mmCIF file of C-alpha atoms in Angstrom:
data_model
loop_
_atom_site.group_PDB
_atom_site.id
_atom_site.type_symbol
_atom_site.label_atom_id
_atom_site.label_comp_id
_atom_site.label_asym_id
_atom_site.label_seq_id
_atom_site.Cartn_x
_atom_site.Cartn_y
_atom_site.Cartn_z
ATOM 1 C CA UNK A 1 -102.899 37.431 50.561
ATOM 2 C CA UNK A 2 -100.152 39.728 51.635
ATOM 3 C CA UNK A 3 -97.364 39.836 49.131
ATOM 4 C CA UNK A 4 -93.729 39.824 50.122
ATOM 5 C CA UNK A 5 -91.992 43.130 49.915
ATOM 6 C CA UNK A 6 -88.878 42.893 47.832
ATOM 7 C CA UNK A 7 -86.467 45.713 48.258
ATOM 8 C CA UNK A 8 -83.235 46.542 46.580
ATOM 9 C CA UNK A 9 -82.583 43.278 44.803
ATOM 10 C CA UNK A 10 -81.476 45.342 41.847
ATOM 11 C CA UNK A 11 -78.677 47.007 43.751
ATOM 12 C CA UNK A 12 -76.540 43.910 43.469
ATOM 13 C CA UNK A 13 -74.817 44.969 40.278
ATOM 14 C CA UNK A 14 -72.023 43.036 38.639
ATOM 15 C CA UNK A 15 -68.657 44.521 39.517
ATOM 16 C CA UNK A 16 -66.297 45.979 36.977
ATOM 17 C CA UNK A 17 -68.601 47.653 34.502
ATOM 18 C CA UNK A 18 -69.509 51.264 35.032
ATOM 19 C CA UNK A 19 -72.910 50.219 36.225
ATOM 20 C CA UNK A 20 -75.410 52.871 37.003
ATOM 21 C CA UNK A 21 -76.961 52.637 40.443
ATOM 22 C CA UNK A 22 -80.625 51.886 40.197
ATOM 23 C CA UNK A 23 -82.924 53.280 42.811
ATOM 24 C CA UNK A 24 -84.436 50.771 45.143
ATOM 25 C CA UNK A 25 -88.135 50.104 45.005
ATOM 26 C CA UNK A 26 -90.661 47.901 46.733
ATOM 27 C CA UNK A 27 -92.875 45.456 44.945
ATOM 28 C CA UNK A 28 -96.209 44.911 46.659
ATOM 29 C CA UNK A 29 -98.193 42.170 44.996
ATOM 30 C CA UNK A 30 -98.309 42.966 41.287
ATOM 31 C CA UNK A 31 -97.362 46.612 41.688
ATOM 32 C CA UNK A 32 -94.741 49.130 42.710
ATOM 33 C CA UNK A 33 -97.017 51.574 44.564
ATOM 34 C CA UNK A 34 -94.411 54.272 45.280
ATOM 35 C CA UNK A 35 -92.880 56.406 42.517
ATOM 36 C CA UNK A 36 -89.213 55.801 41.720
ATOM 37 C CA UNK A 37 -88.513 59.545 41.941
ATOM 38 C CA UNK A 38 -89.508 62.381 44.230
ATOM 39 C CA UNK A 39 -90.918 64.539 41.451
ATOM 40 C CA UNK A 40 -94.176 63.474 39.778
ATOM 41 C CA UNK A 41 -93.990 62.216 36.227
ATOM 42 C CA UNK A 42 -94.931 64.517 33.364
ATOM 43 C CA UNK A 43 -97.563 63.010 31.037
ATOM 44 C CA UNK A 44 -96.631 65.173 28.035
ATOM 45 C CA UNK A 45 -93.000 64.127 28.249
ATOM 46 C CA UNK A 46 -94.220 60.564 28.746
ATOM 47 C CA UNK A 47 -96.214 60.618 25.538
ATOM 48 C CA UNK A 48 -93.233 61.946 23.603
ATOM 49 C CA UNK A 49 -91.111 59.117 25.028
ATOM 50 C CA UNK A 50 -93.625 56.401 24.178
ATOM 51 C CA UNK A 51 -93.835 57.393 20.505
ATOM 52 C CA UNK A 52 -90.079 57.856 20.145
ATOM 53 C CA UNK A 53 -88.588 54.842 18.448
ATOM 54 C CA UNK A 54 -85.558 54.672 20.685
ATOM 55 C CA UNK A 55 -87.770 54.013 23.706
ATOM 56 C CA UNK A 56 -88.826 50.849 21.808
ATOM 57 C CA UNK A 57 -92.503 50.824 22.964
ATOM 58 C CA UNK A 58 -93.970 51.243 19.480
ATOM 59 C CA UNK A 59 -91.748 48.512 18.104
ATOM 60 C CA UNK A 60 -94.306 46.185 19.668
ATOM 61 C CA UNK A 61 -97.316 48.244 20.780
ATOM 62 C CA UNK A 62 -99.867 50.336 18.988
ATOM 63 C CA UNK A 63 -101.778 53.105 20.716
ATOM 64 C CA UNK A 64 -103.698 56.340 20.214
ATOM 65 C CA UNK A 65 -100.895 57.914 18.175
ATOM 66 C CA UNK A 66 -102.530 58.996 14.906
ATOM 67 C CA UNK A 67 -99.339 60.778 13.797
ATOM 68 C CA UNK A 68 -97.339 57.543 13.939
ATOM 69 C CA UNK A 69 -97.665 55.743 10.652
ATOM 70 C CA UNK A 70 -95.781 52.698 11.854
ATOM 71 C CA UNK A 71 -96.707 50.914 15.061
ATOM 72 C CA UNK A 72 -96.106 47.362 16.209
ATOM 73 C CA UNK A 73 -98.696 44.627 16.649
ATOM 74 C CA UNK A 74 -96.772 42.211 18.878
ATOM 75 C CA UNK A 75 -98.461 43.470 22.016
ATOM 76 C CA UNK A 76 -101.776 44.860 23.305
ATOM 77 C CA UNK A 77 -102.897 48.318 22.195
ATOM 78 C CA UNK A 78 -101.932 50.852 24.846
ATOM 79 C CA UNK A 79 -105.273 52.673 24.612
ATOM 80 C CA UNK A 80 -107.116 52.243 27.888
ATOM 81 C CA UNK A 81 -103.995 51.264 29.880
ATOM 82 C CA UNK A 82 -104.977 53.696 32.643
ATOM 83 C CA UNK A 83 -108.388 52.076 33.058
ATOM 84 C CA UNK A 84 -107.074 48.529 33.053
ATOM 85 C CA UNK A 85 -104.205 49.037 35.467
ATOM 86 C CA UNK A 86 -103.345 51.082 38.510
ATOM 87 C CA UNK A 87 -100.377 53.412 38.524
ATOM 88 C CA UNK A 88 -98.408 50.943 40.632
ATOM 89 C CA UNK A 89 -99.203 48.071 38.277
ATOM 90 C CA UNK A 90 -98.042 50.084 35.285
ATOM 91 C CA UNK A 91 -94.849 50.985 37.151
ATOM 92 C CA UNK A 92 -93.968 47.344 37.803
ATOM 93 C CA UNK A 93 -94.940 46.414 34.238
ATOM 94 C CA UNK A 94 -92.370 48.922 32.967
ATOM 95 C CA UNK A 95 -89.680 48.305 35.560
ATOM 96 C CA UNK A 96 -89.683 44.537 35.184
ATOM 97 C CA UNK A 97 -92.553 42.919 33.278
ATOM 98 C CA UNK A 98 -90.906 39.522 33.658
ATOM 99 C CA UNK A 99 -91.990 39.503 37.308
ATOM 100 C CA UNK A 100 -95.590 39.461 36.115
ATOM 101 C CA UNK A 101 -95.060 36.950 33.343
ATOM 102 C CA UNK A 102 -91.752 35.107 33.225
ATOM 103 C CA UNK A 103 -92.217 34.290 29.526
ATOM 104 C CA UNK A 104 -93.082 37.814 28.413
ATOM 105 C CA UNK A 105 -91.224 39.352 25.489
ATOM 106 C CA UNK A 106 -91.682 42.814 26.955
ATOM 107 C CA UNK A 107 -88.243 44.053 28.030
ATOM 108 C CA UNK A 108 -87.548 45.070 31.614
ATOM 109 C CA UNK A 109 -86.946 48.800 31.355
ATOM 110 C CA UNK A 110 -85.385 49.319 34.766
ATOM 111 C CA UNK A 111 -83.189 46.323 35.313
ATOM 112 C CA UNK A 112 -79.535 45.624 34.644
ATOM 113 C CA UNK A 113 -79.016 42.168 36.112
ATOM 114 C CA UNK A 114 -79.777 38.766 34.656
ATOM 115 C CA UNK A 115 -79.151 39.916 31.085
ATOM 116 C CA UNK A 116 -76.848 38.175 28.657
ATOM 117 C CA UNK A 117 -74.348 39.645 26.191
ATOM 118 C CA UNK A 118 -75.580 43.231 26.470
ATOM 119 C CA UNK A 119 -73.746 45.434 23.955
ATOM 120 C CA UNK A 120 -71.036 47.711 25.347
ATOM 121 C CA UNK A 121 -73.075 50.807 24.534
ATOM 122 C CA UNK A 122 -75.877 49.674 26.810
ATOM 123 C CA UNK A 123 -74.090 47.559 29.413
ATOM 124 C CA UNK A 124 -74.878 48.325 33.026
ATOM 125 C CA UNK A 125 -77.570 50.820 32.114
ATOM 126 C CA UNK A 126 -81.326 50.383 32.344
ATOM 127 C CA UNK A 127 -83.248 50.995 29.076
ATOM 128 C CA UNK A 128 -85.034 53.953 30.633
ATOM 129 C CA UNK A 129 -84.194 56.169 33.588
ATOM 130 C CA UNK A 130 -86.356 56.357 36.702
ATOM 131 C CA UNK A 131 -87.569 59.803 35.567
ATOM 132 C CA UNK A 132 -88.514 58.502 32.132
ATOM 133 C CA UNK A 133 -90.442 55.620 33.666
ATOM 134 C CA UNK A 134 -92.385 58.030 35.886
ATOM 135 C CA UNK A 135 -93.172 60.217 32.841
ATOM 136 C CA UNK A 136 -94.440 57.210 30.889
ATOM 137 C CA UNK A 137 -96.509 55.955 33.836
ATOM 138 C CA UNK A 138 -98.063 59.415 34.155
ATOM 139 C CA UNK A 139 -98.921 59.368 30.457
ATOM 140 C CA UNK A 140 -100.341 55.835 30.479
ATOM 141 C CA UNK A 141 -102.598 56.833 33.413
ATOM 142 C CA UNK A 142 -104.208 59.432 31.125
ATOM 143 C CA UNK A 143 -105.215 56.709 28.636
ATOM 144 C CA UNK A 144 -108.728 55.983 29.896
ATOM 145 C CA UNK A 145 -111.561 54.258 28.189
ATOM 146 C CA UNK B 1 -80.664 11.297 10.419
ATOM 147 C CA UNK B 2 -81.406 14.969 10.716
ATOM 148 C CA UNK B 3 -79.544 16.577 13.591
ATOM 149 C CA UNK B 4 -82.473 18.919 13.628
ATOM 150 C CA UNK B 5 -84.694 16.623 15.685
ATOM 151 C CA UNK B 6 -82.489 17.026 18.733
ATOM 152 C CA UNK B 7 -82.707 20.786 18.507
ATOM 153 C CA UNK B 8 -86.456 20.731 18.175
ATOM 154 C CA UNK B 9 -86.710 18.469 21.197
ATOM 155 C CA UNK B 10 -84.475 20.785 23.214
ATOM 156 C CA UNK B 11 -86.607 23.689 22.162
ATOM 157 C CA UNK B 12 -89.804 22.054 23.302
ATOM 158 C CA UNK B 13 -88.474 21.106 26.703
ATOM 159 C CA UNK B 14 -85.988 23.852 27.477
ATOM 160 C CA UNK B 15 -88.142 26.881 27.916
ATOM 161 C CA UNK B 16 -91.557 28.299 28.170
ATOM 162 C CA UNK B 17 -90.180 31.274 26.293
ATOM 163 C CA UNK B 18 -90.448 29.954 22.794
ATOM 164 C CA UNK B 19 -93.345 28.296 21.071
ATOM 165 C CA UNK B 20 -92.239 25.650 18.633
ATOM 166 C CA UNK B 21 -90.289 25.196 15.487
ATOM 167 C CA UNK B 22 -92.278 26.320 12.448
ATOM 168 C CA UNK B 23 -93.890 23.249 10.828
ATOM 169 C CA UNK B 24 -92.304 22.384 7.466
ATOM 170 C CA UNK B 25 -95.475 23.129 5.537
ATOM 171 C CA UNK B 26 -95.765 26.622 7.021
ATOM 172 C CA UNK B 27 -92.254 27.777 6.175
ATOM 173 C CA UNK B 28 -92.186 30.928 4.089
ATOM 174 C CA UNK B 29 -89.389 32.904 2.567
ATOM 175 C CA UNK B 30 -89.046 36.583 3.454
ATOM 176 C CA UNK B 31 -90.020 37.105 -0.182
ATOM 177 C CA UNK B 32 -93.617 36.096 0.492
ATOM 178 C CA UNK B 33 -94.003 38.902 3.040
ATOM 179 C CA UNK B 34 -93.081 41.611 0.543
ATOM 180 C CA UNK B 35 -95.232 44.000 -1.446
ATOM 181 C CA UNK B 36 -95.826 43.235 -5.116
ATOM 182 C CA UNK B 37 -93.436 45.920 -6.355
ATOM 183 C CA UNK B 38 -90.548 44.626 -4.228
ATOM 184 C CA UNK B 39 -91.276 41.079 -5.371
ATOM 185 C CA UNK B 40 -91.195 42.259 -8.988
ATOM 186 C CA UNK B 41 -87.838 43.912 -8.331
ATOM 187 C CA UNK B 42 -86.401 40.587 -7.170
ATOM 188 C CA UNK B 43 -88.018 38.623 -9.977
ATOM 189 C CA UNK B 44 -86.817 40.712 -12.900
ATOM 190 C CA UNK B 45 -83.096 40.467 -13.554
ATOM 191 C CA UNK B 46 -83.200 43.865 -15.237
ATOM 192 C CA UNK B 47 -84.831 45.454 -12.177
ATOM 193 C CA UNK B 48 -82.913 43.539 -9.493
ATOM 194 C CA UNK B 49 -80.038 45.744 -8.264
ATOM 195 C CA UNK B 50 -78.301 42.600 -6.955
ATOM 196 C CA UNK B 51 -77.608 41.620 -10.567
ATOM 197 C CA UNK B 52 -75.030 44.427 -10.776
ATOM 198 C CA UNK B 53 -72.974 42.560 -8.183
ATOM 199 C CA UNK B 54 -73.548 39.256 -9.979
ATOM 200 C CA UNK B 55 -72.161 40.782 -13.186
ATOM 201 C CA UNK B 56 -69.150 42.194 -11.321
ATOM 202 C CA UNK B 57 -68.656 38.771 -9.783
ATOM 203 C CA UNK B 58 -68.652 37.130 -13.182
ATOM 204 C CA UNK B 59 -65.866 39.454 -14.329
ATOM 205 C CA UNK B 60 -63.884 38.767 -11.148
ATOM 206 C CA UNK B 61 -64.364 35.021 -11.622
ATOM 207 C CA UNK B 62 -62.365 35.242 -14.817
ATOM 208 C CA UNK B 63 -59.688 37.660 -13.636
ATOM 209 C CA UNK B 64 -56.217 36.204 -13.053
ATOM 210 C CA UNK B 65 -54.630 37.494 -9.882
ATOM 211 C CA UNK B 66 -52.383 36.829 -6.903
ATOM 212 C CA UNK B 67 -48.884 35.373 -6.838
ATOM 213 C CA UNK B 68 -50.315 32.279 -8.555
ATOM 214 C CA UNK B 69 -51.734 34.433 -11.343
ATOM 215 C CA UNK B 70 -54.805 32.239 -11.525
ATOM 216 C CA UNK B 71 -58.476 33.051 -11.959
ATOM 217 C CA UNK B 72 -61.286 31.186 -10.195
ATOM 218 C CA UNK B 73 -62.200 29.984 -13.670
ATOM 219 C CA UNK B 74 -58.751 28.387 -14.128
ATOM 220 C CA UNK B 75 -59.594 25.839 -11.441
ATOM 221 C CA UNK B 76 -63.392 25.744 -11.600
ATOM 222 C CA UNK B 77 -64.153 26.402 -15.253
ATOM 223 C CA UNK B 78 -67.642 27.560 -16.119
ATOM 224 C CA UNK B 79 -69.410 28.523 -12.914
ATOM 225 C CA UNK B 80 -72.774 27.754 -14.479
ATOM 226 C CA UNK B 81 -71.997 24.083 -14.155
ATOM 227 C CA UNK B 82 -69.234 23.891 -11.524
ATOM 228 C CA UNK B 83 -70.951 26.179 -8.995
ATOM 229 C CA UNK B 84 -74.507 24.969 -9.473
ATOM 230 C CA UNK B 85 -75.959 23.979 -6.098
ATOM 231 C CA UNK B 86 -72.793 24.895 -4.167
ATOM 232 C CA UNK B 87 -74.177 27.887 -2.247
ATOM 233 C CA UNK B 88 -77.143 25.720 -1.230
ATOM 234 C CA UNK B 89 -74.719 23.559 0.802
ATOM 235 C CA UNK B 90 -72.971 26.314 2.760
ATOM 236 C CA UNK B 91 -71.822 26.833 5.496
ATOM 237 C CA UNK B 92 -69.927 23.556 5.078
ATOM 238 C CA UNK B 93 -67.391 21.701 7.206
ATOM 239 C CA UNK B 94 -63.829 22.715 6.427
ATOM 240 C CA UNK B 95 -61.236 20.074 7.270
ATOM 241 C CA UNK B 96 -58.348 22.510 7.621
ATOM 242 C CA UNK B 97 -60.271 24.794 9.957
ATOM 243 C CA UNK B 98 -61.927 21.882 11.780
ATOM 244 C CA UNK B 99 -65.214 23.767 11.754
ATOM 245 C CA UNK B 100 -67.841 25.120 9.388
ATOM 246 C CA UNK B 101 -67.051 28.063 7.149
ATOM 247 C CA UNK B 102 -69.494 30.097 5.103
ATOM 248 C CA UNK B 103 -69.335 30.842 1.403
ATOM 249 C CA UNK B 104 -67.486 34.137 1.849
ATOM 250 C CA UNK B 105 -64.849 32.354 3.927
ATOM 251 C CA UNK B 106 -64.568 29.603 1.323
ATOM 252 C CA UNK B 107 -64.010 32.176 -1.425
ATOM 253 C CA UNK B 108 -61.360 33.865 0.700
ATOM 254 C CA UNK B 109 -59.651 30.566 1.438
ATOM 255 C CA UNK B 110 -59.425 29.883 -2.307
ATOM 256 C CA UNK B 111 -58.024 33.362 -2.694
ATOM 257 C CA UNK B 112 -55.290 32.857 -0.099
ATOM 258 C CA UNK B 113 -54.430 29.229 -0.825
ATOM 259 C CA UNK B 114 -54.914 28.867 -4.543
ATOM 260 C CA UNK B 115 -54.529 32.376 -5.936
ATOM 261 C CA UNK B 116 -52.043 33.424 -3.265
ATOM 262 C CA UNK B 117 -53.744 36.763 -2.970
ATOM 263 C CA UNK B 118 -54.779 38.701 0.128
ATOM 264 C CA UNK B 119 -58.228 37.849 1.498
ATOM 265 C CA UNK B 120 -61.009 40.292 0.710
ATOM 266 C CA UNK B 121 -62.557 42.205 3.615
ATOM 267 C CA UNK B 122 -66.070 41.162 4.657
ATOM 268 C CA UNK B 123 -68.736 43.305 2.941
ATOM 269 C CA UNK B 124 -66.234 44.578 0.375
ATOM 270 C CA UNK B 125 -67.721 45.057 -3.057
ATOM 271 C CA UNK B 126 -65.501 42.337 -4.522
ATOM 272 C CA UNK B 127 -66.306 39.691 -1.914
ATOM 273 C CA UNK B 128 -70.037 40.427 -2.168
ATOM 274 C CA UNK B 129 -69.800 40.297 -5.962
ATOM 275 C CA UNK B 130 -68.068 36.908 -6.030
ATOM 276 C CA UNK B 131 -70.460 35.537 -3.408
ATOM 277 C CA UNK B 132 -73.472 36.849 -5.327
ATOM 278 C CA UNK B 133 -72.166 35.358 -8.564
ATOM 279 C CA UNK B 134 -71.550 31.940 -7.006
ATOM 280 C CA UNK B 135 -74.874 32.007 -5.109
ATOM 281 C CA UNK B 136 -76.770 32.961 -8.229
ATOM 282 C CA UNK B 137 -75.759 29.613 -9.749
ATOM 283 C CA UNK B 138 -77.953 27.979 -7.080
ATOM 284 C CA UNK B 139 -81.051 30.048 -7.742
ATOM 285 C CA UNK B 140 -84.067 27.756 -7.418
ATOM 286 C CA UNK B 141 -82.012 24.935 -5.885
ATOM 287 C CA UNK B 142 -83.324 23.503 -2.597
ATOM 288 C CA UNK B 143 -81.132 24.249 0.428
ATOM 289 C CA UNK B 144 -79.171 21.180 1.551
ATOM 290 C CA UNK B 145 -76.928 22.664 4.240
ATOM 291 C CA UNK B 146 -76.345 20.498 7.277
ATOM 292 C CA UNK B 147 -76.457 17.019 5.738
ATOM 293 C CA UNK B 148 -72.815 16.373 6.772
ATOM 294 C CA UNK B 149 -72.931 14.678 10.223
ATOM 295 C CA UNK B 150 -69.731 16.494 11.262
ATOM 296 C CA UNK B 151 -71.809 19.657 11.371
ATOM 297 C CA UNK B 152 -74.241 18.389 14.015
ATOM 298 C CA UNK B 153 -72.573 19.936 17.093
ATOM 299 C CA UNK B 154 -72.187 23.277 15.312
ATOM 300 C CA UNK B 155 -75.809 23.313 14.208
ATOM 301 C CA UNK B 156 -76.835 22.514 17.765
ATOM 302 C CA UNK B 157 -74.772 25.407 19.094
ATOM 303 C CA UNK B 158 -76.234 27.789 16.526
ATOM 304 C CA UNK B 159 -79.674 26.584 17.535
ATOM 305 C CA UNK B 160 -79.002 27.220 21.208
ATOM 306 C CA UNK B 161 -77.872 30.715 20.401
ATOM 307 C CA UNK B 162 -81.009 31.237 18.331
ATOM 308 C CA UNK B 163 -83.188 30.283 21.304
ATOM 309 C CA UNK B 164 -81.234 32.225 23.894
ATOM 310 C CA UNK B 165 -82.390 35.613 25.064
ATOM 311 C CA UNK B 166 -79.736 38.277 24.856
ATOM 312 C CA UNK B 167 -79.086 41.977 24.891
ATOM 313 C CA UNK B 168 -80.584 44.854 26.825
ATOM 314 C CA UNK B 169 -83.989 44.049 25.288
ATOM 315 C CA UNK B 170 -83.592 40.442 26.442
ATOM 316 C CA UNK B 171 -84.994 38.835 23.307
ATOM 317 C CA UNK B 172 -84.096 35.634 21.480
ATOM 318 C CA UNK B 173 -84.145 35.272 17.702
ATOM 319 C CA UNK B 174 -86.911 32.720 18.250
ATOM 320 C CA UNK B 175 -89.067 35.264 20.109
ATOM 321 C CA UNK B 176 -89.494 37.127 16.855
ATOM 322 C CA UNK B 177 -88.847 34.657 14.049
ATOM 323 C CA UNK B 178 -90.537 31.528 15.456
ATOM 324 C CA UNK B 179 -93.160 33.016 17.756
ATOM 325 C CA UNK B 180 -94.141 36.275 16.057
ATOM 326 C CA UNK B 181 -93.363 35.938 12.357
ATOM 327 C CA UNK B 182 -96.936 36.751 11.435
ATOM 328 C CA UNK B 183 -96.698 40.117 13.207
ATOM 329 C CA UNK B 184 -95.239 43.537 12.623
ATOM 330 C CA UNK B 185 -92.434 45.343 14.391
ATOM 331 C CA UNK B 186 -93.006 49.107 13.999
ATOM 332 C CA UNK B 187 -94.803 48.328 10.789
ATOM 333 C CA UNK B 188 -92.261 45.993 9.174
ATOM 334 C CA UNK B 189 -93.051 42.327 8.682
ATOM 335 C CA UNK B 190 -90.951 40.204 11.023
ATOM 336 C CA UNK B 191 -90.712 37.151 8.690
ATOM 337 C CA UNK B 192 -89.496 33.689 9.649
ATOM 338 C CA UNK B 193 -85.855 34.659 9.239
ATOM 339 C CA UNK B 194 -85.003 32.194 6.478
ATOM 340 C CA UNK B 195 -81.651 32.964 4.824
ATOM 341 C CA UNK B 196 -82.779 31.992 1.315
ATOM 342 C CA UNK B 197 -81.813 35.183 -0.526
ATOM 343 C CA UNK B 198 -78.266 36.070 0.576
ATOM 344 C CA UNK B 199 -76.324 37.992 -0.362
ATOM 345 C CA UNK B 200 -79.270 40.288 -0.997
ATOM 346 C CA UNK B 201 -80.081 43.854 -1.845
ATOM 347 C CA UNK B 202 -81.829 45.706 0.973
ATOM 348 C CA UNK B 203 -83.567 48.903 0.026
ATOM 349 C CA UNK B 204 -82.790 50.152 3.528
ATOM 350 C CA UNK B 205 -79.051 49.535 2.990
ATOM 351 C CA UNK B 206 -79.062 50.791 -0.610
ATOM 352 C CA UNK B 207 -76.615 47.961 -1.143
ATOM 353 C CA UNK B 208 -76.072 44.272 -1.346
ATOM 354 C CA UNK B 209 -75.212 42.756 2.034
ATOM 355 C CA UNK B 210 -74.284 39.388 3.460
ATOM 356 C CA UNK B 211 -76.244 37.188 5.846
ATOM 357 C CA UNK B 212 -73.681 38.079 8.515
ATOM 358 C CA UNK B 213 -74.525 41.737 8.058
ATOM 359 C CA UNK B 214 -78.221 40.947 8.544
ATOM 360 C CA UNK B 215 -77.544 38.884 11.660
ATOM 361 C CA UNK B 216 -75.358 41.591 13.146
ATOM 362 C CA UNK B 217 -78.185 44.067 12.540
ATOM 363 C CA UNK B 218 -80.695 41.861 14.377
ATOM 364 C CA UNK B 219 -78.230 41.332 17.238
ATOM 365 C CA UNK B 220 -77.560 45.059 17.554
ATOM 366 C CA UNK B 221 -81.307 45.628 17.298
ATOM 367 C CA UNK B 222 -81.838 43.758 20.542
ATOM 368 C CA UNK B 223 -78.889 45.750 21.955
ATOM 369 C CA UNK B 224 -76.654 42.740 22.326
ATOM 370 C CA UNK B 225 -72.952 42.674 21.455
ATOM 371 C CA UNK B 226 -72.660 41.878 17.740
ATOM 372 C CA UNK B 227 -70.094 39.186 16.903
ATOM 373 C CA UNK B 228 -67.284 40.272 14.604
ATOM 374 C CA UNK B 229 -67.561 39.358 10.942
ATOM 375 C CA UNK B 230 -66.286 35.831 10.484
ATOM 376 C CA UNK B 231 -66.691 34.902 14.166
ATOM 377 C CA UNK B 232 -67.462 31.195 14.664
ATOM 378 C CA UNK B 233 -70.634 32.165 16.549
ATOM 379 C CA UNK B 234 -72.008 33.976 13.498
ATOM 380 C CA UNK B 235 -71.124 31.099 11.187
ATOM 381 C CA UNK B 236 -72.904 28.704 13.554
ATOM 382 C CA UNK B 237 -75.996 30.905 13.438
ATOM 383 C CA UNK B 238 -75.839 30.980 9.634
ATOM 384 C CA UNK B 239 -75.456 27.211 9.642
ATOM 385 C CA UNK B 240 -78.412 26.746 11.957
ATOM 386 C CA UNK B 241 -80.600 29.056 9.854
ATOM 387 C CA UNK B 242 -79.627 27.342 6.609
ATOM 388 C CA UNK B 243 -80.307 23.860 7.997
ATOM 389 C CA UNK B 244 -83.579 25.156 9.459
ATOM 390 C CA UNK B 245 -84.472 26.244 5.907
ATOM 391 C CA UNK B 246 -83.494 22.925 4.382
ATOM 392 C CA UNK B 247 -85.553 22.165 1.276
ATOM 393 C CA UNK B 248 -86.502 25.796 0.662
ATOM 394 C CA UNK B 249 -85.428 27.294 -2.668
ATOM 395 C CA UNK B 250 -82.381 29.546 -2.945
ATOM 396 C CA UNK B 251 -83.220 33.039 -4.218
ATOM 397 C CA UNK B 252 -79.918 34.912 -4.300
ATOM 398 C CA UNK B 253 -79.593 37.703 -5.131
ATOM 399 C CA UNK B 254 -82.782 38.494 -3.203
ATOM 400 C CA UNK B 255 -84.305 41.890 -2.596
ATOM 401 C CA UNK B 256 -85.742 42.930 0.767
ATOM 402 C CA UNK B 257 -87.248 46.158 2.071
#
């Protein structure tokens, strides 16, 4: 089954707010095969981002982070992510998990539309930048079982 | 009879997002999620820091003030009898305002109208103290909020807001407090979000705080725009949560981690 290629839907930003332009990307099936940035992601930076509270991952997920005393248990353990998913699947999961599962509680990290009552501090901005997403994808790909 | 049924029905049909309302028999106070030492802190008046506010509130209750030079006690007498069970019925419909007001707003309306004094700011020591003192008189009383049929549309609106995803993280209150209350968010118990203990002492705050403060923290936590203190939307959420907890025992002043 050949999946439709959806490009640039995210560029239609609401007017007025100082919205940040998101880069366009193509969804193929359940994945975004191409990186969002030209430079490759950096796995070490990705790990640091995942365990940092402000990235919000460990609010819900646990993972192979022995130095983190507090981890969430609302979501699957991240260990083995790189064996379970391809790079492109992980990218779409981070960019907009709701495309994979409309009822998911996992936030869409690279999306600014379709959200309600976003606080002024965060309005018009994605949770993570394209570079940060690539770093995290690179890190998750190293988590093999 | 209970306007609650309509909300539950809406919940079940409206979205695939939320599971269901927590069955009555499974409802648990935030207290039951705590460690033994925190429970003991709430249980022992001598160890419960919230009692300092209750004592302050008792002194304020008797203090004459305002242009009317009247104390709360001049109208209401001994709070132990006159205020028993009152906090367990708030937020309540206020005729003058034409909408529900919470206990803090009721205290402030007595202050302006009957004492002819300036209203106390939200989260001020004095307002928390009076609220804690009045709420304490309902300790152990089952919550009755929401029985007044005039409240139905406001409860429904609070309920909608509770179910609605919001903020940059795109989460609804129900995503955590109905669907995931048995889980942990970065290590802290999520709880069912029952407002049984307010105002309560949070170790994290190192202070007593109101239910509105707690709700604003959850709203900011999902990176949504927090409503201002006293906003009708916050009162409707308080009202929804209190009616959702109907029958559960009041614990104020509670202690939470």
